[in-house]
mmCIF file of C-alpha atoms and ligand atoms in Angstrom:
data_model
loop_
_atom_site.group_PDB
_atom_site.id
_atom_site.type_symbol
_atom_site.label_atom_id
_atom_site.label_comp_id
_atom_site.label_asym_id
_atom_site.label_seq_id
_atom_site.Cartn_x
_atom_site.Cartn_y
_atom_site.Cartn_z
ATOM 1 C CA UNK A 1 10.577 9.629 -44.200
ATOM 2 C CA UNK A 2 10.529 13.444 -44.292
ATOM 3 C CA UNK A 3 12.688 15.461 -46.658
ATOM 4 C CA UNK A 4 16.088 16.468 -45.221
ATOM 5 C CA UNK A 5 16.428 20.035 -43.990
ATOM 6 C CA UNK A 6 19.471 22.312 -44.221
ATOM 7 C CA UNK A 7 20.790 23.680 -40.933
ATOM 8 C CA UNK A 8 23.284 26.487 -40.436
ATOM 9 C CA UNK A 9 24.572 27.331 -37.000
ATOM 10 C CA UNK A 10 27.634 28.460 -35.089
ATOM 11 C CA UNK A 11 29.424 25.804 -33.073
ATOM 12 C CA UNK A 12 32.375 26.626 -30.833
ATOM 13 C CA UNK A 13 32.787 29.899 -32.667
ATOM 14 C CA UNK A 14 32.853 28.353 -36.129
ATOM 15 C CA UNK A 15 30.108 28.458 -38.758
ATOM 16 C CA UNK A 16 28.847 24.921 -39.399
ATOM 17 C CA UNK A 17 26.145 23.503 -41.596
ATOM 18 C CA UNK A 18 24.463 20.210 -42.144
ATOM 19 C CA UNK A 19 21.492 18.480 -43.674
ATOM 20 C CA UNK A 20 19.341 16.079 -41.721
ATOM 21 C CA UNK A 21 15.883 14.684 -41.261
ATOM 22 C CA UNK A 22 13.534 16.885 -39.218
ATOM 23 C CA UNK A 23 13.249 14.145 -36.577
ATOM 24 C CA UNK A 24 16.982 14.010 -35.840
ATOM 25 C CA UNK A 25 17.848 14.977 -32.279
ATOM 26 C CA UNK A 26 20.305 17.805 -31.746
ATOM 27 C CA UNK A 27 22.614 15.557 -29.704
ATOM 28 C CA UNK A 28 22.791 13.074 -32.592
ATOM 29 C CA UNK A 29 23.410 15.882 -35.085
ATOM 30 C CA UNK A 30 26.261 17.218 -32.925
ATOM 31 C CA UNK A 31 27.843 13.781 -32.595
ATOM 32 C CA UNK A 32 27.152 12.208 -35.966
ATOM 33 C CA UNK A 33 26.992 15.110 -38.403
ATOM 34 C CA UNK A 34 29.404 17.552 -36.762
ATOM 35 C CA UNK A 35 31.717 14.844 -35.377
ATOM 36 C CA UNK A 36 31.787 16.407 -31.912
ATOM 37 C CA UNK A 37 31.515 13.280 -29.810
ATOM 38 C CA UNK A 38 32.398 14.987 -26.527
ATOM 39 C CA UNK A 39 28.691 15.628 -26.010
ATOM 40 C CA UNK A 40 27.287 12.328 -24.792
ATOM 41 C CA UNK A 41 23.927 10.715 -25.380
ATOM 42 C CA UNK A 42 22.796 8.882 -22.265
ATOM 43 C CA UNK A 43 19.108 8.573 -21.460
ATOM 44 C CA UNK A 44 17.915 10.625 -24.460
ATOM 45 C CA UNK A 45 14.923 11.597 -22.336
ATOM 46 C CA UNK A 46 16.132 14.779 -20.670
ATOM 47 C CA UNK A 47 16.958 13.039 -17.393
ATOM 48 C CA UNK A 48 20.704 12.396 -17.062
ATOM 49 C CA UNK A 49 22.239 15.640 -18.342
ATOM 50 C CA UNK A 50 25.058 13.950 -20.264
ATOM 51 C CA UNK A 51 24.036 15.802 -23.428
ATOM 52 C CA UNK A 52 24.159 19.280 -21.869
ATOM 53 C CA UNK A 53 25.596 22.026 -24.067
ATOM 54 C CA UNK A 54 25.458 25.803 -24.136
ATOM 55 C CA UNK A 55 22.638 26.815 -26.471
ATOM 56 C CA UNK A 56 22.651 30.553 -27.167
ATOM 57 C CA UNK A 57 24.610 30.956 -23.946
ATOM 58 C CA UNK A 58 22.334 28.885 -21.699
ATOM 59 C CA UNK A 59 22.853 25.301 -20.571
ATOM 60 C CA UNK A 60 20.417 23.050 -22.426
ATOM 61 C CA UNK A 61 19.830 19.357 -22.939
ATOM 62 C CA UNK A 62 20.508 18.581 -26.573
ATOM 63 C CA UNK A 63 18.586 15.292 -26.461
ATOM 64 C CA UNK A 64 15.201 16.923 -26.059
ATOM 65 C CA UNK A 65 15.541 19.239 -29.048
ATOM 66 C CA UNK A 66 15.489 18.529 -32.733
ATOM 67 C CA UNK A 67 18.507 19.596 -34.732
ATOM 68 C CA UNK A 68 16.320 21.716 -37.008
ATOM 69 C CA UNK A 69 15.319 23.822 -33.997
ATOM 70 C CA UNK A 70 18.962 24.869 -33.657
ATOM 71 C CA UNK A 71 19.053 26.464 -37.113
ATOM 72 C CA UNK A 72 20.697 29.870 -36.604
ATOM 73 C CA UNK A 73 21.683 29.120 -33.007
ATOM 74 C CA UNK A 74 25.039 29.457 -31.324
ATOM 75 C CA UNK A 75 26.269 26.317 -29.578
ATOM 76 C CA UNK A 76 29.204 25.696 -27.307
ATOM 77 C CA UNK A 77 30.153 22.084 -26.660
ATOM 78 C CA UNK A 78 32.853 20.664 -24.421
ATOM 79 C CA UNK A 79 35.263 20.762 -27.365
ATOM 80 C CA UNK A 80 34.968 24.550 -27.339
ATOM 81 C CA UNK A 81 36.005 25.038 -23.710
ATOM 82 C CA UNK A 82 39.765 24.700 -24.141
ATOM 83 C CA UNK A 83 41.796 27.422 -25.819
ATOM 84 C CA UNK A 84 42.841 27.046 -29.448
ATOM 85 C CA UNK A 85 46.362 26.063 -28.385
ATOM 86 C CA UNK A 86 44.922 23.173 -26.364
ATOM 87 C CA UNK A 87 45.284 24.814 -22.957
ATOM 88 C CA UNK A 88 42.475 23.484 -20.820
ATOM 89 C CA UNK A 89 39.765 25.735 -19.445
ATOM 90 C CA UNK A 90 40.386 26.311 -15.705
ATOM 91 C CA UNK A 91 37.363 24.166 -14.914
ATOM 92 C CA UNK A 92 38.665 21.308 -17.060
ATOM 93 C CA UNK A 93 42.060 21.663 -15.392
ATOM 94 C CA UNK A 94 40.403 21.502 -11.972
ATOM 95 C CA UNK A 95 38.521 18.316 -12.922
ATOM 96 C CA UNK A 96 41.838 16.820 -14.014
ATOM 97 C CA UNK A 97 43.682 17.846 -10.864
ATOM 98 C CA UNK A 98 40.942 16.735 -8.462
ATOM 99 C CA UNK A 99 40.288 13.371 -10.146
ATOM 100 C CA UNK A 100 36.722 14.462 -10.811
ATOM 101 C CA UNK A 101 36.058 11.889 -13.475
ATOM 102 C CA UNK A 102 36.075 8.146 -13.575
ATOM 103 C CA UNK A 103 34.531 6.866 -16.811
ATOM 104 C CA UNK A 104 34.055 10.475 -17.954
ATOM 105 C CA UNK A 105 30.577 9.931 -19.360
ATOM 106 C CA UNK A 106 28.966 12.671 -17.284
ATOM 107 C CA UNK A 107 31.946 15.030 -17.444
ATOM 108 C CA UNK A 108 30.982 17.231 -20.424
ATOM 109 C CA UNK A 109 27.546 17.813 -18.908
ATOM 110 C CA UNK A 110 29.058 18.451 -15.471
ATOM 111 C CA UNK A 111 31.452 21.035 -16.909
ATOM 112 C CA UNK A 112 28.725 22.892 -18.777
ATOM 113 C CA UNK A 113 26.300 22.775 -15.824
ATOM 114 C CA UNK A 114 28.982 24.091 -13.478
ATOM 115 C CA UNK A 115 30.040 26.881 -15.821
ATOM 116 C CA UNK A 116 26.428 27.857 -16.388
ATOM 117 C CA UNK A 117 25.863 28.189 -12.642
ATOM 118 C CA UNK A 118 29.059 30.187 -12.087
ATOM 119 C CA UNK A 119 27.664 32.894 -14.372
ATOM 120 C CA UNK A 120 25.155 33.748 -11.646
ATOM 121 C CA UNK A 121 27.238 32.711 -8.630
ATOM 122 C CA UNK A 122 30.997 32.851 -9.234
ATOM 123 C CA UNK A 123 31.824 31.991 -5.622
ATOM 124 C CA UNK A 124 29.581 29.062 -4.671
ATOM 125 C CA UNK A 125 29.580 27.035 -1.482
ATOM 126 C CA UNK A 126 29.812 23.244 -1.675
ATOM 127 C CA UNK A 127 26.062 22.948 -1.044
ATOM 128 C CA UNK A 128 25.335 25.415 -3.833
ATOM 129 C CA UNK A 129 27.597 23.427 -6.155
ATOM 130 C CA UNK A 130 25.742 20.219 -5.274
ATOM 131 C CA UNK A 131 22.464 21.926 -6.166
ATOM 132 C CA UNK A 132 23.919 23.365 -9.367
ATOM 133 C CA UNK A 133 25.128 20.021 -10.699
ATOM 134 C CA UNK A 134 22.175 18.013 -9.428
ATOM 135 C CA UNK A 135 20.675 18.004 -12.915
ATOM 136 C CA UNK A 136 23.583 15.902 -14.185
ATOM 137 C CA UNK A 137 23.846 12.295 -13.043
ATOM 138 C CA UNK A 138 27.191 10.605 -12.469
ATOM 139 C CA UNK A 139 26.869 6.848 -12.770
ATOM 140 C CA UNK A 140 30.262 6.420 -11.146
ATOM 141 C CA UNK A 141 29.008 8.463 -8.184
ATOM 142 C CA UNK A 142 32.176 10.497 -7.955
ATOM 143 C CA UNK A 143 30.365 13.507 -6.601
ATOM 144 C CA UNK A 144 32.793 14.348 -3.807
ATOM 145 C CA UNK A 145 35.653 15.019 -6.186
ATOM 146 C CA UNK A 146 33.381 16.730 -8.697
ATOM 147 C CA UNK A 147 32.238 19.198 -6.031
ATOM 148 C CA UNK A 148 35.867 19.811 -5.002
ATOM 149 C CA UNK A 149 36.819 20.377 -8.631
ATOM 150 C CA UNK A 150 34.014 22.850 -9.289
ATOM 151 C CA UNK A 151 35.023 24.809 -6.175
ATOM 152 C CA UNK A 152 38.679 24.851 -7.300
ATOM 153 C CA UNK A 153 37.723 25.693 -10.880
ATOM 154 C CA UNK A 154 35.597 28.594 -9.666
ATOM 155 C CA UNK A 155 38.522 29.859 -7.586
ATOM 156 C CA UNK A 156 40.860 29.626 -10.577
ATOM 157 C CA UNK A 157 38.379 31.507 -12.748
ATOM 158 C CA UNK A 158 38.032 34.249 -10.144
ATOM 159 C CA UNK A 159 41.820 34.504 -9.829
ATOM 160 C CA UNK A 160 42.182 34.752 -13.608
ATOM 161 C CA UNK A 161 39.765 37.681 -13.661
ATOM 162 C CA UNK A 162 41.382 39.618 -10.801
HETATM 163 S S1 FES B 1 20.999 12.239 -22.809
HETATM 164 FE FE1 FES B 1 20.060 14.158 -22.612
HETATM 165 S S2 FES B 1 19.416 14.256 -20.555
HETATM 166 FE FE2 FES B 1 20.208 12.233 -20.774
HETATM 167 S S1 FES B 2 32.506 9.761 -14.182
HETATM 168 FE FE1 FES B 2 31.391 8.045 -14.902
HETATM 169 S S2 FES B 2 29.385 8.821 -15.086
HETATM 170 FE FE2 FES B 2 30.430 10.383 -14.047
#
């Protein structure tokens, strides 16, 4: 067993620190050490996208990184999307209104993947949305409502900016 390593990082705008073995995956550190269980661990092989977070502003799979690699990084997890008063992010609200989740396992990854894509294309077509979220697998196969929700969430975000 290797000696534990100290990690300091910013998570959802707050400074956080922890101590873990060098082999610990970032997704496990987020869930177990930081207590942020909204980020899900599915395949743990970089395939399903359930563990997707924003890592220094870019969507990344937290199951194919070690926690120690995130030392000094800035992370945003699904818990950081809503406002501090609990008001949902427009994309979360759209998922709620369009019944875009069933078991909810894929939802945090879907939200992050969608928001990441909207940075480069704030007004996507349904086909573009399907491409954008194709890296996240929904076991409940609720893709129709997810696509509708992303389109509505994008519209709400555009309206909020105008
Ligand atoms: S848990 Fe990370 S991609 Fe599946
Ligand atoms: S809602 Fe169940 S995996 Fe997507």
